[in-house]
Amino acid sequence: MPTPFAQPLTVSLPDGRRLGLTRYGNPAHPAVIFHHGYASSGLSVPPCAALLAELQLQVLAPDRPGAGHSDVDENLTLDSFAADVLGAVDALQVPGRLGVAGWSAGGLHGLALAARYPGRVASLHLLSTILPFGDPAAYEDFTMGWKTIRYANEYLPALGRLAFAEISEEWQEKPDASIDKFLRLIFGPPEQVVGFEPANRLLLRDAAVQGFTHEGQGVYFDSRAICQPLPFSLAAVQASTTIWHGTADTIWPPESLHYLTERIPQARINLLPGEGHMLYLRHWAAILRQARAEMG
């Protein structure tokens, strides 16, 4: 369920689809657009009502097509979702230039928004981001596990679609068991999972349940979108760009981040010692403070 300060919204898009968003904070304030991770939703924003009031900032967290209250889009691309988000921002009359943040797979969607609409984006924050699956230059730095996933997505799409439908059923029927399985994947041994904050466990659980609505179709089409060749040049990203990454990230090791710093004009890495793939949950206040300062 949404946190008390969260407001669910739905915007109608030009092609008749609905785009679901969650708004955190005052609609009169400038906005940071938060792109959720893979198989998640806009409910994955940490509670921060007092901080948003202090910063005079709102966070808008759109659900990608097929997640939450967003309709499925079988033609989803990085470009199409960037257009969806900007259309929603305009429909909601969000003031000022945007801050943009993207966690994990959401980083690619953040890059698309910044590259396609550079005049609208003042600040970009890539949080434990993945790299583009469709770019051979990035693929060179993939681990064998990610290369296998890339291969399966390209050559066994029907199998993936069935698998996501089955996983969706598990999340809807057994959300607690599913989140515990996810946390073991992220953190490893059970004793490390036990130390994970209960509030974060619930936040991620509820976000993933929403992410796996529509029989997992949203996750399937999102995976197809992030495996396509980049439809834009990273050199088009003109916003100040901070890459927040942990030295202990076992999902996406930091050694590959040179791919981004070599291609994004204003990119810099903020490498956090001992942090893993979920670092945004612990550093959310610092991320928002920096984003607000860069938005002016």
PDB file of C-alpha atoms in Angstrom:
ATOM      1  CA  MET A   1       0.000   0.000   0.000  1.00  0.00           C
ATOM      2  CA  PRO A   2       1.186   3.567  -0.662  1.00  0.00           C
ATOM      3  CA  THR A   3       2.782   5.427   2.210  1.00  0.00           C
ATOM      4  CA  PRO A   4       0.499   8.059   3.806  1.00  0.00           C
ATOM      5  CA  PHE A   5       2.038  10.990   1.968  1.00  0.00           C
ATOM      6  CA  ALA A   6       1.825   9.244  -1.435  1.00  0.00           C
ATOM      7  CA  GLN A   7      -0.907  10.159  -3.906  1.00  0.00           C
ATOM      8  CA  PRO A   8      -1.799   7.730  -6.712  1.00  0.00           C
ATOM      9  CA  LEU A   9      -2.478   9.423 -10.052  1.00  0.00           C
ATOM     10  CA  THR A  10      -3.562   8.306 -13.515  1.00  0.00           C
ATOM     11  CA  VAL A  11      -2.945  10.293 -16.697  1.00  0.00           C
ATOM     12  CA  SER A  12      -4.576   9.538 -20.046  1.00  0.00           C
ATOM     13  CA  LEU A  13      -2.071   9.372 -22.909  1.00  0.00           C
ATOM     14  CA  PRO A  14      -2.747  10.422 -26.526  1.00  0.00           C
ATOM     15  CA  ASP A  15      -3.162   6.820 -27.722  1.00  0.00           C
ATOM     16  CA  GLY A  16      -5.773   6.111 -25.034  1.00  0.00           C
ATOM     17  CA  ARG A  17      -3.523   4.207 -22.640  1.00  0.00           C
ATOM     18  CA  ARG A  18      -3.380   5.091 -18.941  1.00  0.00           C
ATOM     19  CA  LEU A  19      -0.127   5.973 -17.228  1.00  0.00           C
ATOM     20  CA  GLY A  20      -0.122   5.413 -13.483  1.00  0.00           C
ATOM     21  CA  LEU A  21       2.108   7.507 -11.238  1.00  0.00           C
ATOM     22  CA  THR A  22       2.626   8.015  -7.536  1.00  0.00           C
ATOM     23  CA  ARG A  23       3.172  11.569  -6.352  1.00  0.00           C
ATOM     24  CA  TYR A  24       5.140  12.205  -3.180  1.00  0.00           C
ATOM     25  CA  GLY A  25       5.029  15.760  -1.911  1.00  0.00           C
ATOM     26  CA  ASN A  26       3.430  19.062  -2.901  1.00  0.00           C
ATOM     27  CA  PRO A  27       2.261  19.333  -6.557  1.00  0.00           C
ATOM     28  CA  ALA A  28       3.205  23.036  -6.580  1.00  0.00           C
ATOM     29  CA  HIS A  29       6.894  22.173  -6.160  1.00  0.00           C
ATOM     30  CA  PRO A  30       9.455  21.199  -8.842  1.00  0.00           C
ATOM     31  CA  ALA A  31       9.749  17.466  -9.416  1.00  0.00           C
ATOM     32  CA  VAL A  32      12.269  14.673  -9.447  1.00  0.00           C
ATOM     33  CA  ILE A  33      11.089  11.895 -11.749  1.00  0.00           C
ATOM     34  CA  PHE A  34      11.964   8.526 -10.203  1.00  0.00           C
ATOM     35  CA  HIS A  35      12.261   5.581 -12.604  1.00  0.00           C
ATOM     36  CA  HIS A  36      11.766   2.367 -10.639  1.00  0.00           C
ATOM     37  CA  GLY A  37      13.837  -0.762 -11.062  1.00  0.00           C
ATOM     38  CA  TYR A  38      13.074  -3.866 -13.087  1.00  0.00           C
ATOM     39  CA  ALA A  39       9.943  -5.761 -12.009  1.00  0.00           C
ATOM     40  CA  SER A  40       8.974  -3.007  -9.596  1.00  0.00           C
ATOM     41  CA  SER A  41       6.765   0.090  -9.552  1.00  0.00           C
ATOM     42  CA  GLY A  42       6.450   3.668  -8.382  1.00  0.00           C
ATOM     43  CA  LEU A  43       5.777   2.456  -4.840  1.00  0.00           C
ATOM     44  CA  SER A  44       9.512   1.908  -4.323  1.00  0.00           C
ATOM     45  CA  VAL A  45      10.233   5.478  -3.143  1.00  0.00           C
ATOM     46  CA  PRO A  46      11.462   5.616   0.479  1.00  0.00           C
ATOM     47  CA  PRO A  47       9.332   7.649   2.946  1.00  0.00           C
ATOM     48  CA  CYS A  48      10.625  11.224   2.983  1.00  0.00           C
ATOM     49  CA  ALA A  49       7.700  13.595   3.604  1.00  0.00           C
ATOM     50  CA  ALA A  50       9.572  15.954   5.930  1.00  0.00           C
ATOM     51  CA  LEU A  51      12.578  16.120   3.596  1.00  0.00           C
ATOM     52  CA  LEU A  52      10.428  16.926   0.570  1.00  0.00           C
ATOM     53  CA  ALA A  53       8.702  19.702   2.486  1.00  0.00           C
ATOM     54  CA  GLU A  54      12.085  21.083   3.557  1.00  0.00           C
ATOM     55  CA  LEU A  55      13.459  20.990   0.013  1.00  0.00           C
ATOM     56  CA  GLN A  56      10.204  22.244  -1.539  1.00  0.00           C
ATOM     57  CA  LEU A  57      10.320  19.277  -3.875  1.00  0.00           C
ATOM     58  CA  GLN A  58       7.992  16.572  -5.110  1.00  0.00           C
ATOM     59  CA  VAL A  59       8.843  13.125  -6.442  1.00  0.00           C
ATOM     60  CA  LEU A  60       6.805  11.708  -9.311  1.00  0.00           C
ATOM     61  CA  ALA A  61       7.265   7.962  -9.747  1.00  0.00           C
ATOM     62  CA  PRO A  62       5.640   6.616 -12.939  1.00  0.00           C
ATOM     63  CA  ASP A  63       4.755   2.955 -13.306  1.00  0.00           C
ATOM     64  CA  ARG A  64       6.143   1.626 -16.556  1.00  0.00           C
ATOM     65  CA  PRO A  65       3.562   0.107 -18.921  1.00  0.00           C
ATOM     66  CA  GLY A  66       2.078  -3.045 -17.428  1.00  0.00           C
ATOM     67  CA  ALA A  67       3.061  -2.140 -13.860  1.00  0.00           C
ATOM     68  CA  GLY A  68       0.623  -0.804 -11.267  1.00  0.00           C
ATOM     69  CA  HIS A  69      -2.114   1.221 -12.921  1.00  0.00           C
ATOM     70  CA  SER A  70      -0.267   1.699 -16.223  1.00  0.00           C
ATOM     71  CA  ASP A  71      -1.733  -0.135 -19.189  1.00  0.00           C
ATOM     72  CA  VAL A  72       0.405  -2.639 -21.087  1.00  0.00           C
ATOM     73  CA  ASP A  73       2.267  -1.298 -24.128  1.00  0.00           C
ATOM     74  CA  GLU A  74       3.413  -4.068 -26.443  1.00  0.00           C
ATOM     75  CA  ASN A  75       5.404  -1.498 -28.451  1.00  0.00           C
ATOM     76  CA  LEU A  76       7.319  -0.187 -25.443  1.00  0.00           C
ATOM     77  CA  THR A  77      10.736   1.348 -26.141  1.00  0.00           C
ATOM     78  CA  LEU A  78      13.030   3.619 -24.159  1.00  0.00           C
ATOM     79  CA  ASP A  79      11.941   6.475 -26.409  1.00  0.00           C
ATOM     80  CA  SER A  80       8.221   5.767 -26.139  1.00  0.00           C
ATOM     81  CA  PHE A  81       8.274   5.724 -22.360  1.00  0.00           C
ATOM     82  CA  ALA A  82      10.268   8.961 -22.245  1.00  0.00           C
ATOM     83  CA  ALA A  83       7.494  10.531 -24.340  1.00  0.00           C
ATOM     84  CA  ASP A  84       4.846   9.038 -22.011  1.00  0.00           C
ATOM     85  CA  VAL A  85       6.529  10.540 -18.958  1.00  0.00           C
ATOM     86  CA  LEU A  86       6.980  13.968 -20.494  1.00  0.00           C
ATOM     87  CA  GLY A  87       3.342  13.940 -21.584  1.00  0.00           C
ATOM     88  CA  ALA A  88       2.292  13.178 -18.023  1.00  0.00           C
ATOM     89  CA  VAL A  89       4.548  15.932 -16.650  1.00  0.00           C
ATOM     90  CA  ASP A  90       2.925  18.428 -18.992  1.00  0.00           C
ATOM     91  CA  ALA A  91      -0.584  17.182 -18.204  1.00  0.00           C
ATOM     92  CA  LEU A  92       0.119  17.606 -14.488  1.00  0.00           C
ATOM     93  CA  GLN A  93       1.576  21.095 -15.101  1.00  0.00           C
ATOM     94  CA  VAL A  94       4.768  20.334 -13.188  1.00  0.00           C
ATOM     95  CA  PRO A  95       6.716  23.580 -12.716  1.00  0.00           C
ATOM     96  CA  GLY A  96      10.354  24.145 -13.660  1.00  0.00           C
ATOM     97  CA  ARG A  97      13.014  21.860 -15.059  1.00  0.00           C
ATOM     98  CA  LEU A  98      13.120  18.269 -13.896  1.00  0.00           C
ATOM     99  CA  GLY A  99      15.433  16.239 -11.761  1.00  0.00           C
ATOM    100  CA  VAL A 100      15.570  12.630 -12.957  1.00  0.00           C
ATOM    101  CA  ALA A 101      16.640   9.550 -11.010  1.00  0.00           C
ATOM    102  CA  GLY A 102      16.668   5.929 -12.131  1.00  0.00           C
ATOM    103  CA  TRP A 103      17.448   2.868 -10.050  1.00  0.00           C
ATOM    104  CA  SER A 104      18.892  -0.276 -11.669  1.00  0.00           C
ATOM    105  CA  ALA A 105      17.016  -0.853 -14.963  1.00  0.00           C
ATOM    106  CA  GLY A 106      15.303   2.482 -14.362  1.00  0.00           C
ATOM    107  CA  GLY A 107      18.657   4.084 -15.111  1.00  0.00           C
ATOM    108  CA  LEU A 108      18.212   3.357 -18.826  1.00  0.00           C
ATOM    109  CA  HIS A 109      14.811   5.043 -18.798  1.00  0.00           C
ATOM    110  CA  GLY A 110      16.325   8.019 -16.981  1.00  0.00           C
ATOM    111  CA  LEU A 111      18.996   8.263 -19.669  1.00  0.00           C
ATOM    112  CA  ALA A 112      16.323   8.203 -22.384  1.00  0.00           C
ATOM    113  CA  LEU A 113      14.388  11.063 -20.790  1.00  0.00           C
ATOM    114  CA  ALA A 114      17.536  13.160 -20.379  1.00  0.00           C
ATOM    115  CA  ALA A 115      18.813  12.426 -23.896  1.00  0.00           C
ATOM    116  CA  ARG A 116      15.534  13.024 -25.705  1.00  0.00           C
ATOM    117  CA  TYR A 117      14.487  16.129 -23.767  1.00  0.00           C
ATOM    118  CA  PRO A 118      17.731  17.842 -22.678  1.00  0.00           C
ATOM    119  CA  GLY A 119      16.040  21.208 -22.322  1.00  0.00           C
ATOM    120  CA  ARG A 120      13.671  19.812 -19.711  1.00  0.00           C
ATOM    121  CA  VAL A 121      16.145  17.900 -17.520  1.00  0.00           C
ATOM    122  CA  ALA A 122      18.444  19.761 -15.135  1.00  0.00           C
ATOM    123  CA  SER A 123      19.860  16.849 -13.159  1.00  0.00           C
ATOM    124  CA  LEU A 124      20.292  13.102 -13.719  1.00  0.00           C
ATOM    125  CA  HIS A 125      21.083  10.536 -11.025  1.00  0.00           C
ATOM    126  CA  LEU A 126      21.830   6.944 -12.021  1.00  0.00           C
ATOM    127  CA  LEU A 127      21.424   4.709  -8.976  1.00  0.00           C
ATOM    128  CA  SER A 128      23.094   1.293  -9.227  1.00  0.00           C
ATOM    129  CA  THR A 129      22.311   1.485 -12.920  1.00  0.00           C
ATOM    130  CA  ILE A 130      22.560  -1.298 -15.442  1.00  0.00           C
ATOM    131  CA  LEU A 131      24.085  -0.735 -18.889  1.00  0.00           C
ATOM    132  CA  PRO A 132      22.285  -0.929 -22.248  1.00  0.00           C
ATOM    133  CA  PHE A 133      21.838  -4.569 -23.214  1.00  0.00           C
ATOM    134  CA  GLY A 134      21.545  -3.678 -26.892  1.00  0.00           C
ATOM    135  CA  ASP A 135      24.918  -1.956 -27.258  1.00  0.00           C
ATOM    136  CA  PRO A 136      27.808  -4.289 -28.188  1.00  0.00           C
ATOM    137  CA  ALA A 137      30.281  -1.898 -26.518  1.00  0.00           C
ATOM    138  CA  ALA A 138      28.481  -2.326 -23.197  1.00  0.00           C
ATOM    139  CA  TYR A 139      27.980  -6.050 -23.715  1.00  0.00           C
ATOM    140  CA  GLU A 140      31.742  -6.586 -23.623  1.00  0.00           C
ATOM    141  CA  ASP A 141      31.729  -5.789 -19.886  1.00  0.00           C
ATOM    142  CA  PHE A 142      28.731  -7.975 -19.005  1.00  0.00           C
ATOM    143  CA  THR A 143      29.150 -10.861 -16.607  1.00  0.00           C
ATOM    144  CA  MET A 144      28.385 -14.308 -17.980  1.00  0.00           C
ATOM    145  CA  GLY A 145      25.065 -14.284 -16.119  1.00  0.00           C
ATOM    146  CA  TRP A 146      23.920 -11.093 -17.844  1.00  0.00           C
ATOM    147  CA  LYS A 147      25.105 -12.355 -21.215  1.00  0.00           C
ATOM    148  CA  THR A 148      22.955 -15.461 -20.711  1.00  0.00           C
ATOM    149  CA  ILE A 149      19.919 -13.336 -19.856  1.00  0.00           C
ATOM    150  CA  ARG A 150      20.558 -11.175 -22.914  1.00  0.00           C
ATOM    151  CA  TYR A 151      20.741 -14.295 -25.112  1.00  0.00           C
ATOM    152  CA  ALA A 152      17.521 -15.743 -23.689  1.00  0.00           C
ATOM    153  CA  ASN A 153      15.675 -12.471 -24.185  1.00  0.00           C
ATOM    154  CA  GLU A 154      16.786 -12.260 -27.797  1.00  0.00           C
ATOM    155  CA  TYR A 155      16.330 -15.868 -28.887  1.00  0.00           C
ATOM    156  CA  LEU A 156      13.785 -17.375 -26.463  1.00  0.00           C
ATOM    157  CA  PRO A 157      11.190 -14.603 -25.993  1.00  0.00           C
ATOM    158  CA  ALA A 158       8.167 -16.909 -25.817  1.00  0.00           C
ATOM    159  CA  LEU A 159       9.758 -18.848 -22.971  1.00  0.00           C
ATOM    160  CA  GLY A 160      10.429 -15.593 -21.122  1.00  0.00           C
ATOM    161  CA  ARG A 161       6.838 -14.478 -21.486  1.00  0.00           C
ATOM    162  CA  LEU A 162       5.558 -17.710 -19.950  1.00  0.00           C
ATOM    163  CA  ALA A 163       8.092 -17.471 -17.149  1.00  0.00           C
ATOM    164  CA  PHE A 164       7.047 -13.929 -16.238  1.00  0.00           C
ATOM    165  CA  ALA A 165       3.394 -14.980 -16.134  1.00  0.00           C
ATOM    166  CA  GLU A 166       4.274 -17.748 -13.673  1.00  0.00           C
ATOM    167  CA  ILE A 167       6.388 -15.415 -11.540  1.00  0.00           C
ATOM    168  CA  SER A 168       3.564 -12.874 -11.553  1.00  0.00           C
ATOM    169  CA  GLU A 169       1.226 -15.474 -10.103  1.00  0.00           C
ATOM    170  CA  GLU A 170       3.729 -16.214  -7.329  1.00  0.00           C
ATOM    171  CA  TRP A 171       4.024 -12.525  -6.399  1.00  0.00           C
ATOM    172  CA  GLN A 172       0.258 -12.089  -6.278  1.00  0.00           C
ATOM    173  CA  GLU A 173      -0.367 -15.235  -4.236  1.00  0.00           C
ATOM    174  CA  LYS A 174       2.782 -15.399  -2.050  1.00  0.00           C
ATOM    175  CA  PRO A 175       4.241 -11.890  -1.780  1.00  0.00           C
ATOM    176  CA  ASP A 176       6.151 -12.521   1.454  1.00  0.00           C
ATOM    177  CA  ALA A 177       7.842 -15.659   0.201  1.00  0.00           C
ATOM    178  CA  SER A 178       8.635 -13.902  -3.073  1.00  0.00           C
ATOM    179  CA  ILE A 179      10.268 -10.875  -1.457  1.00  0.00           C
ATOM    180  CA  ASP A 180      12.356 -13.110   0.789  1.00  0.00           C
ATOM    181  CA  LYS A 181      13.563 -15.002  -2.286  1.00  0.00           C
ATOM    182  CA  PHE A 182      14.422 -11.677  -3.945  1.00  0.00           C
ATOM    183  CA  LEU A 183      16.365 -10.462  -0.917  1.00  0.00           C
ATOM    184  CA  ARG A 184      18.380 -13.684  -0.811  1.00  0.00           C
ATOM    185  CA  LEU A 185      19.289 -13.060  -4.454  1.00  0.00           C
ATOM    186  CA  ILE A 186      20.447  -9.512  -3.633  1.00  0.00           C
ATOM    187  CA  PHE A 187      22.145 -10.101  -0.285  1.00  0.00           C
ATOM    188  CA  GLY A 188      23.156 -13.745  -0.325  1.00  0.00           C
ATOM    189  CA  PRO A 189      23.261 -15.638   2.989  1.00  0.00           C
ATOM    190  CA  PRO A 190      20.108 -15.570   5.169  1.00  0.00           C
ATOM    191  CA  GLU A 191      21.884 -13.845   8.049  1.00  0.00           C
ATOM    192  CA  GLN A 192      22.462 -10.828   5.805  1.00  0.00           C
ATOM    193  CA  VAL A 193      18.811 -10.793   4.762  1.00  0.00           C
ATOM    194  CA  VAL A 194      17.730 -10.784   8.407  1.00  0.00           C
ATOM    195  CA  GLY A 195      19.616  -7.516   8.909  1.00  0.00           C
ATOM    196  CA  PHE A 196      17.651  -5.755   6.169  1.00  0.00           C
ATOM    197  CA  GLU A 197      15.325  -3.083   7.570  1.00  0.00           C
ATOM    198  CA  PRO A 198      11.729  -4.379   7.849  1.00  0.00           C
ATOM    199  CA  ALA A 199      10.294  -1.146   6.427  1.00  0.00           C
ATOM    200  CA  ASN A 200      12.404  -1.521   3.296  1.00  0.00           C
ATOM    201  CA  ARG A 201      11.348  -5.130   2.931  1.00  0.00           C
ATOM    202  CA  LEU A 202       7.690  -4.099   2.940  1.00  0.00           C
ATOM    203  CA  LEU A 203       8.330  -1.228   0.550  1.00  0.00           C
ATOM    204  CA  LEU A 204      10.066  -3.465  -1.977  1.00  0.00           C
ATOM    205  CA  ARG A 205       7.478  -6.218  -1.550  1.00  0.00           C
ATOM    206  CA  ASP A 206       4.534  -3.942  -2.281  1.00  0.00           C
ATOM    207  CA  ALA A 207       6.339  -2.295  -5.193  1.00  0.00           C
ATOM    208  CA  ALA A 208       7.085  -5.684  -6.780  1.00  0.00           C
ATOM    209  CA  VAL A 209       3.510  -6.909  -6.345  1.00  0.00           C
ATOM    210  CA  GLN A 210       2.435  -3.868  -8.364  1.00  0.00           C
ATOM    211  CA  GLY A 211       5.267  -4.479 -10.811  1.00  0.00           C
ATOM    212  CA  PHE A 212       3.976  -7.973 -11.548  1.00  0.00           C
ATOM    213  CA  THR A 213       0.384  -7.045 -12.310  1.00  0.00           C
ATOM    214  CA  HIS A 214      -1.075  -7.758 -15.776  1.00  0.00           C
ATOM    215  CA  GLU A 215       0.272 -11.333 -15.623  1.00  0.00           C
ATOM    216  CA  GLY A 216       3.858 -10.095 -15.824  1.00  0.00           C
ATOM    217  CA  GLN A 217       3.413  -8.569 -19.284  1.00  0.00           C
ATOM    218  CA  GLY A 218       4.912  -5.266 -18.157  1.00  0.00           C
ATOM    219  CA  VAL A 219       8.114  -6.971 -17.008  1.00  0.00           C
ATOM    220  CA  TYR A 220       8.310  -8.922 -20.258  1.00  0.00           C
ATOM    221  CA  PHE A 221       7.939  -5.882 -22.510  1.00  0.00           C
ATOM    222  CA  ASP A 222      10.299  -3.844 -20.325  1.00  0.00           C
ATOM    223  CA  SER A 223      12.950  -6.538 -20.761  1.00  0.00           C
ATOM    224  CA  ARG A 224      12.425  -6.357 -24.517  1.00  0.00           C
ATOM    225  CA  ALA A 225      12.801  -2.581 -24.456  1.00  0.00           C
ATOM    226  CA  ILE A 226      16.077  -2.503 -22.526  1.00  0.00           C
ATOM    227  CA  CYS A 227      17.586  -5.128 -24.855  1.00  0.00           C
ATOM    228  CA  GLN A 228      17.040  -3.039 -27.978  1.00  0.00           C
ATOM    229  CA  PRO A 229      19.858  -0.937 -29.466  1.00  0.00           C
ATOM    230  CA  LEU A 230      19.949   2.503 -27.889  1.00  0.00           C
ATOM    231  CA  PRO A 231      17.697   4.805 -29.964  1.00  0.00           C
ATOM    232  CA  PHE A 232      19.679   7.868 -28.856  1.00  0.00           C
ATOM    233  CA  SER A 233      23.257   8.961 -28.318  1.00  0.00           C
ATOM    234  CA  LEU A 234      24.518   9.211 -24.752  1.00  0.00           C
ATOM    235  CA  ALA A 235      26.345  12.357 -25.860  1.00  0.00           C
ATOM    236  CA  ALA A 236      22.902  13.977 -26.064  1.00  0.00           C
ATOM    237  CA  VAL A 237      22.615  13.841 -22.257  1.00  0.00           C
ATOM    238  CA  GLN A 238      23.469  17.415 -21.268  1.00  0.00           C
ATOM    239  CA  ALA A 239      22.306  17.361 -17.650  1.00  0.00           C
ATOM    240  CA  SER A 240      24.694  17.163 -14.743  1.00  0.00           C
ATOM    241  CA  THR A 241      24.932  13.385 -14.220  1.00  0.00           C
ATOM    242  CA  THR A 242      25.911  11.564 -11.044  1.00  0.00           C
ATOM    243  CA  ILE A 243      26.407   7.793 -11.090  1.00  0.00           C
ATOM    244  CA  TRP A 244      25.768   6.473  -7.571  1.00  0.00           C
ATOM    245  CA  HIS A 245      27.232   2.983  -7.259  1.00  0.00           C
ATOM    246  CA  GLY A 246      28.449   0.695  -4.481  1.00  0.00           C
ATOM    247  CA  THR A 247      31.776  -1.095  -4.374  1.00  0.00           C
ATOM    248  CA  ALA A 248      29.951  -4.202  -3.098  1.00  0.00           C
ATOM    249  CA  ASP A 249      27.292  -4.270  -5.826  1.00  0.00           C
ATOM    250  CA  THR A 250      27.150  -7.926  -6.864  1.00  0.00           C
ATOM    251  CA  ILE A 251      24.232  -7.422  -9.267  1.00  0.00           C
ATOM    252  CA  TRP A 252      26.047  -4.901 -11.462  1.00  0.00           C
ATOM    253  CA  PRO A 253      29.777  -4.633 -10.629  1.00  0.00           C
ATOM    254  CA  PRO A 254      31.182  -1.086 -10.825  1.00  0.00           C
ATOM    255  CA  GLU A 255      34.088  -1.995 -13.123  1.00  0.00           C
ATOM    256  CA  SER A 256      31.875  -1.492 -16.181  1.00  0.00           C
ATOM    257  CA  LEU A 257      30.880   2.092 -15.406  1.00  0.00           C
ATOM    258  CA  HIS A 258      33.612   3.521 -17.619  1.00  0.00           C
ATOM    259  CA  TYR A 259      31.155   2.847 -20.454  1.00  0.00           C
ATOM    260  CA  LEU A 260      29.001   5.700 -19.135  1.00  0.00           C
ATOM    261  CA  THR A 261      31.691   8.157 -18.091  1.00  0.00           C
ATOM    262  CA  GLU A 262      33.326   7.872 -21.513  1.00  0.00           C
ATOM    263  CA  ARG A 263      30.069   8.744 -23.285  1.00  0.00           C
ATOM    264  CA  ILE A 264      28.052  11.147 -21.093  1.00  0.00           C
ATOM    265  CA  PRO A 265      29.553  14.652 -21.215  1.00  0.00           C
ATOM    266  CA  GLN A 266      28.951  15.677 -17.594  1.00  0.00           C
ATOM    267  CA  ALA A 267      29.037  12.281 -15.869  1.00  0.00           C
ATOM    268  CA  ARG A 268      30.876  11.607 -12.641  1.00  0.00           C
ATOM    269  CA  ILE A 269      30.921   8.532 -10.401  1.00  0.00           C
ATOM    270  CA  ASN A 270      30.093   8.672  -6.701  1.00  0.00           C
ATOM    271  CA  LEU A 271      31.465   5.291  -5.635  1.00  0.00           C
ATOM    272  CA  LEU A 272      30.245   4.346  -2.160  1.00  0.00           C
ATOM    273  CA  PRO A 273      32.437   1.912  -0.182  1.00  0.00           C
ATOM    274  CA  GLY A 274      30.686  -1.253   1.004  1.00  0.00           C
ATOM    275  CA  GLU A 275      27.332  -0.396  -0.562  1.00  0.00           C
ATOM    276  CA  GLY A 276      25.407  -2.875  -2.695  1.00  0.00           C
ATOM    277  CA  HIS A 277      22.675  -2.721  -5.304  1.00  0.00           C
ATOM    278  CA  MET A 278      20.079  -1.262  -2.914  1.00  0.00           C
ATOM    279  CA  LEU A 279      22.150   1.781  -1.963  1.00  0.00           C
ATOM    280  CA  TYR A 280      19.452   4.283  -2.920  1.00  0.00           C
ATOM    281  CA  LEU A 281      17.392   3.231   0.116  1.00  0.00           C
ATOM    282  CA  ARG A 282      20.177   4.332   2.486  1.00  0.00           C
ATOM    283  CA  HIS A 283      21.260   7.414   0.553  1.00  0.00           C
ATOM    284  CA  TRP A 284      17.903   8.745  -0.608  1.00  0.00           C
ATOM    285  CA  ALA A 285      18.176  11.992   1.387  1.00  0.00           C
ATOM    286  CA  ALA A 286      21.614  12.779  -0.076  1.00  0.00           C
ATOM    287  CA  ILE A 287      20.381  12.011  -3.586  1.00  0.00           C
ATOM    288  CA  LEU A 288      17.382  14.324  -3.255  1.00  0.00           C
ATOM    289  CA  ARG A 289      19.427  17.119  -1.691  1.00  0.00           C
ATOM    290  CA  GLN A 290      21.920  17.054  -4.522  1.00  0.00           C
ATOM    291  CA  ALA A 291      19.195  16.844  -7.166  1.00  0.00           C
ATOM    292  CA  ARG A 292      17.394  19.846  -5.663  1.00  0.00           C
ATOM    293  CA  ALA A 293      20.579  21.919  -5.557  1.00  0.00           C
ATOM    294  CA  GLU A 294      21.243  21.159  -9.221  1.00  0.00           C
ATOM    295  CA  MET A 295      17.686  22.066 -10.224  1.00  0.00           C
ATOM    296  CA  GLY A 296      18.138  25.629  -8.910  1.00  0.00           C
TER     297      GLY A 296
END
